[in-house]
Coordinates of C-alpha atoms in Angstrom, one line a residue:
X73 CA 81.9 120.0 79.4
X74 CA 78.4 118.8 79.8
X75 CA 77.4 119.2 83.8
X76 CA 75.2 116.8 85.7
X77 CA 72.2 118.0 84.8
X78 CA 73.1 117.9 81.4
X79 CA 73.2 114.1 82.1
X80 CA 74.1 111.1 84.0
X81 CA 78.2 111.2 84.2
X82 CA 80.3 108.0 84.0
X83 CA 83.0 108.0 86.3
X84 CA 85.7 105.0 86.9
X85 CA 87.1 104.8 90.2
X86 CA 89.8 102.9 90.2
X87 CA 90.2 101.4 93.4
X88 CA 93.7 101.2 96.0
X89 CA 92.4 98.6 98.3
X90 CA 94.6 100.1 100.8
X91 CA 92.7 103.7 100.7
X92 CA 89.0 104.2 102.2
X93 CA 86.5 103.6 100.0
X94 CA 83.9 105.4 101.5
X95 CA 85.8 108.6 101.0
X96 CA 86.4 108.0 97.4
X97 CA 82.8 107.4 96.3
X98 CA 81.6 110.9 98.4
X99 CA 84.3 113.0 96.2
X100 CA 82.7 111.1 93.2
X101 CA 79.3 111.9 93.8
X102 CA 80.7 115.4 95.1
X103 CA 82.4 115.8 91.5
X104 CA 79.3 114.9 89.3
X105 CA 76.0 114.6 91.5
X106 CA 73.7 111.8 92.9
X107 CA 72.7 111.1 88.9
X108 CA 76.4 109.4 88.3
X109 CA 77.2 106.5 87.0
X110 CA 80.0 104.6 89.4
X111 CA 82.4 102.2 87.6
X112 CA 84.9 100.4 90.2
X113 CA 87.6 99.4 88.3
X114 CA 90.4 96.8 90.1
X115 CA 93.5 96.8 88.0
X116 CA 95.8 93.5 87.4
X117 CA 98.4 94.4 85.9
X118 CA 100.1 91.8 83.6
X119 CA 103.4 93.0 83.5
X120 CA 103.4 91.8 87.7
X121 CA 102.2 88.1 86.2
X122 CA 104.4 88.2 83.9
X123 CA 107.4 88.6 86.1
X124 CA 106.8 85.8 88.0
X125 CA 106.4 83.5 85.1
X126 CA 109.9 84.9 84.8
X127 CA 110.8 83.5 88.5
X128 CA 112.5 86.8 88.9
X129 CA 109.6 88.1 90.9
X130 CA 110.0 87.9 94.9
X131 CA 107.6 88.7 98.2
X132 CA 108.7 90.1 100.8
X133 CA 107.2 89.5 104.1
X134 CA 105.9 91.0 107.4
X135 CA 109.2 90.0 109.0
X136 CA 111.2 91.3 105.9
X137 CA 112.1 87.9 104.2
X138 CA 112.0 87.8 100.9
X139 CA 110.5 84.9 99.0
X140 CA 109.9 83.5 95.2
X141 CA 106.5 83.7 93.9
X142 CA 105.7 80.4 92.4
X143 CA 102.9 77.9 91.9
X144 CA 100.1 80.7 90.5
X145 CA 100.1 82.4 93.8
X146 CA 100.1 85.8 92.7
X147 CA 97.1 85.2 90.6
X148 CA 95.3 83.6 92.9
X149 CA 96.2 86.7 95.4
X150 CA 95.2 89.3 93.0
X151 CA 91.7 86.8 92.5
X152 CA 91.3 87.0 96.4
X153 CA 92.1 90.6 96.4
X154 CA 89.6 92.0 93.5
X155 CA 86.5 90.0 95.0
X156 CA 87.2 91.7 98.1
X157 CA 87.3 95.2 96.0
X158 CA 84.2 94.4 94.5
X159 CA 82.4 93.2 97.7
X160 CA 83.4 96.6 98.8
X161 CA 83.0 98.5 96.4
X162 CA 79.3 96.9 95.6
X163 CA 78.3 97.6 99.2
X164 CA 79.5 101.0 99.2
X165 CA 78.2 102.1 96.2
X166 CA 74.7 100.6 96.8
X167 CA 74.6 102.0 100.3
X168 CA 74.8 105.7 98.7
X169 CA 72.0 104.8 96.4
X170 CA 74.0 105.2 93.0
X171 CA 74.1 103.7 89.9
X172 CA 77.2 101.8 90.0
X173 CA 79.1 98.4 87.9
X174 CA 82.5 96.7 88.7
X175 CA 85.2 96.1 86.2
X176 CA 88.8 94.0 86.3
X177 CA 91.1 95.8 84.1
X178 CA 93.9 93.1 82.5
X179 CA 97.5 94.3 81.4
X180 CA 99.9 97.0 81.7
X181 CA 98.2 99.1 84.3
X182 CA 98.4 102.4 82.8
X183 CA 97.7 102.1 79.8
X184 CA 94.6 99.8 81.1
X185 CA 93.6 103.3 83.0
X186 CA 93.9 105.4 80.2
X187 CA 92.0 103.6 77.2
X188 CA 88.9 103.3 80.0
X189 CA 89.5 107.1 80.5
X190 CA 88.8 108.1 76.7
X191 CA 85.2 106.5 77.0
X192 CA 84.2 108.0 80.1
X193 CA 83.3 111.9 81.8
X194 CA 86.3 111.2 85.0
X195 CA 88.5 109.1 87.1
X196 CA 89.2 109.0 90.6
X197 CA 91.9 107.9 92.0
X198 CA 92.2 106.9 95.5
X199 CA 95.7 106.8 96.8
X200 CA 96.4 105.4 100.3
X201 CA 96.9 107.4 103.9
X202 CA 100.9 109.0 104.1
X203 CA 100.6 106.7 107.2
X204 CA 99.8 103.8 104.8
X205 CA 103.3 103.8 103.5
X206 CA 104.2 104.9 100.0
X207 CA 101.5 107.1 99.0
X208 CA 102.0 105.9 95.1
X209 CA 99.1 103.8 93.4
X210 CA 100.5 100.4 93.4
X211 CA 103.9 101.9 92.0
X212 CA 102.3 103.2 88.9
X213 CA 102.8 107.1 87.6
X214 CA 99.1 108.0 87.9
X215 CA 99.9 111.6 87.2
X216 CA 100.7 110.6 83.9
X217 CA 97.1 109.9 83.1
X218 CA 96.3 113.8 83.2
X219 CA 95.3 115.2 79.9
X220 CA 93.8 111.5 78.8
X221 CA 91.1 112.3 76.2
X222 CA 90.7 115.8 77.9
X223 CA 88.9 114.1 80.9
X224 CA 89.1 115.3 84.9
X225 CA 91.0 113.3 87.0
X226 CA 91.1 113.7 90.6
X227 CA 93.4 112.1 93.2
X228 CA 91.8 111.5 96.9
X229 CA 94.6 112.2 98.9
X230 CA 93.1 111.8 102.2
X231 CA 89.4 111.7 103.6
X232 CA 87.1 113.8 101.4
X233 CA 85.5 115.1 104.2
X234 CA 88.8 116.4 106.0
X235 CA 89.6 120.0 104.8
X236 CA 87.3 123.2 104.7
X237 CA 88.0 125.0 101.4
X238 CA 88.0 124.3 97.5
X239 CA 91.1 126.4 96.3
X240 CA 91.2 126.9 92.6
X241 CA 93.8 128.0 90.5
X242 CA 92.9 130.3 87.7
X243 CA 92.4 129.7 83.9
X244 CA 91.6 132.6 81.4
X245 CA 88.5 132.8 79.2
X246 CA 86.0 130.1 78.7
X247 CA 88.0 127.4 81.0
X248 CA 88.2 129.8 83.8
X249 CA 84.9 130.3 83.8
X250 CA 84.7 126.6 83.6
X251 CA 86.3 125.9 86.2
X252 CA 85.2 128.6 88.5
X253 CA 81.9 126.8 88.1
X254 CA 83.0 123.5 88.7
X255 CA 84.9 124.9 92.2
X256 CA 81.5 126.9 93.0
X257 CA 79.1 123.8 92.3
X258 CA 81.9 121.7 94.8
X259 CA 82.0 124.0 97.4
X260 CA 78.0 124.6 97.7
X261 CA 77.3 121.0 97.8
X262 CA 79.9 120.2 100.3
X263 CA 79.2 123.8 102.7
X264 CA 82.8 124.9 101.8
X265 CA 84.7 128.2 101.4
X266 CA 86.0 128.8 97.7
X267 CA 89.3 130.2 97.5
X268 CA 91.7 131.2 94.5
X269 CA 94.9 131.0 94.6
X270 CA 96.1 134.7 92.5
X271 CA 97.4 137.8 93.5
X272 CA 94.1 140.1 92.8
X273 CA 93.8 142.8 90.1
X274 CA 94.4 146.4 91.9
X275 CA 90.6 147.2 92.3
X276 CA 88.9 144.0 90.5
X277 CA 86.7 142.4 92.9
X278 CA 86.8 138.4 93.5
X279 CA 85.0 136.5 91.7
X280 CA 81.3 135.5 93.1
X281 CA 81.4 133.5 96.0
X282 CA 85.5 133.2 95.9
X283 CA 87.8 135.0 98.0
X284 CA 91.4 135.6 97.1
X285 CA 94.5 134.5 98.4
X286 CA 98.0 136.0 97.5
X287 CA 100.3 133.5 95.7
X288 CA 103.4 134.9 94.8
X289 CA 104.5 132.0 92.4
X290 CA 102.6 129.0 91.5
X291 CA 105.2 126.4 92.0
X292 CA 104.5 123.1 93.5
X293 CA 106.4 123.9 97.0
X294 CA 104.6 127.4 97.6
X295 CA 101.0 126.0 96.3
X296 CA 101.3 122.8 98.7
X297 CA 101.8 125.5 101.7
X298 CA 99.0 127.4 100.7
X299 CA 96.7 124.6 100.6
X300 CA 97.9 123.5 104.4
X301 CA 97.2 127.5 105.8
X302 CA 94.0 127.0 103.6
X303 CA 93.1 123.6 105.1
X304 CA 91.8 122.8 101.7
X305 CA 90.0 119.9 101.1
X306 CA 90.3 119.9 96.9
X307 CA 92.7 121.9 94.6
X308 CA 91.6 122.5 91.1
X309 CA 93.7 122.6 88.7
X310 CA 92.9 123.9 85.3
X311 CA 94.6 121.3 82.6
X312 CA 96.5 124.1 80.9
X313 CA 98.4 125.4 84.1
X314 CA 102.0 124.7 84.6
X315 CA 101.4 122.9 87.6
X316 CA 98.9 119.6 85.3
X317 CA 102.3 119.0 83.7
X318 CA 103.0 115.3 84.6
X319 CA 106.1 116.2 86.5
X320 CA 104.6 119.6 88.6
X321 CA 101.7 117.6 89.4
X322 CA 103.9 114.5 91.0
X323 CA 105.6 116.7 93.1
X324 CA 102.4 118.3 94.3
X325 CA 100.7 115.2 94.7
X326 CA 104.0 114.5 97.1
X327 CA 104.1 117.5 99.1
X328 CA 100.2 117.8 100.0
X329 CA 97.4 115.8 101.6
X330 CA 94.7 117.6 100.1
X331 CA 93.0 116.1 97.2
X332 CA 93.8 117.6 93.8
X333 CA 91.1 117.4 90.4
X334 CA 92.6 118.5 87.3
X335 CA 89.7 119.5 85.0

């Protein structure tokens, strides 16, 4: 995996409008440097328009009435909706003094996420406060786009700059090593204790700049507590471990608020 000073990154960022979006764009620039590439990407997804050519599709409103959705005014809401994104997300981006484009995805929304995936480095994903409501991606199974092309993805739970410690998981070989310097690199730009998550080798010594934790059993449940004693603010995930499987990672995603980057 080439590194930022290999070269400029391209990361998408694929935008919840309901989710701060100054805290996304730090843990992008946190994730691949000041030398990235930004590409806000807004996703309509067809299969919403669709449905209401169907006249099955219904809105339900502040006071809990349900309504048809008729006349093109779910397009013209999701038009209204991605130029505010893009405002946004232009603003934002230019304010941080990085290179940075805006996209509108069109069609089934996962899918949408995934071909853009292959031809880039990342994708972040910013998912909306717990107090926000559902803490889902517009309904979409975003943990399914783990594994894409072999690309990182990372979810922003909540803001980047909440948590003290980047907790890694460990990989063997190569990857470890890998990641290990991807969790160090995290950490030292962002002043943050690096943690992993293993019971230690009698007598082997942690690895450079990482302390270890005891973990008894990497299971979703008992690596979510972790992460809240840790006060994490990023878990990385190797994509070979257990816990990157599309189901594991879901239920992790659910039980913590700290942000997680498979890699």
């Amino acid at each position: 995996m080439a590194t930022p000073s290999d070269r400029r990154l391209s990361i998408a960022v694929a935008l919840d409008p309901a989710a701060p979006l100054e805290s996304v764009l730090r843990s992008a620039l946190s994730l691949a440097g000041p030398s990235a590439t930004l590409i806000g990407v807004f996703v309509e997804d067809t299969e919403a328009t669709e449905l209401q050519r169907s006249g099955l599709a219904r809105e339900v409103t502040t006071l809990g009435e349900t309504r048809s959705i008729g006349g093109g005014r779910l397009a013209r809401q999701l038009a209204v909706r991605s130029r505010a994104v893009r405002l946004s997300f232009e603003r934002g981006a230019a304010s941080l003094g990085v290179q940075h484009s805006f996209e509108v995805l069109r069609g089934p929304g996962i899918e949408g996420l995934r071909r853009r995936l292959e031809q880039l480095d990342a994708l972040v994903i910013s998912r909306a406060y717990r107090r926000a409501g559902v803490r889902s991606w517009y309904g979409l199974p975003v943990h399914r786009l783990v594994g894409s092309a072999g690309r990182m993805v990372l979810f922003v739970q909540e803001e980047w700059t909440s948590g003290r410690r980047v907790v890694l998981l460990p990989a063997e070989g190569e990857r470890g090593a890998a990641t290990r310097a991807l969790a160090g690199r995290i950490a030292a730009a962002e002043g943050l204790e690096a943690v992993v998550l293993a019971e230690p080798e009698t007598g082997a010594p942690a690895p450079a700049g990482f302390r270890f934790r005891p973990l008894a059993r990497a299971t979703p449940a008992e690596v979510a507590a972790a992460l809240g004693a840790e006060d994490a603010r990023v878990l990385i995930v190797p994509r070979e471990h257990p816990l990157a499987a599309p189901a594991a990672l879901a239920e992790l995603l659910r039980r913590t608020d700290a942000s997680v980057l498979v890699a």
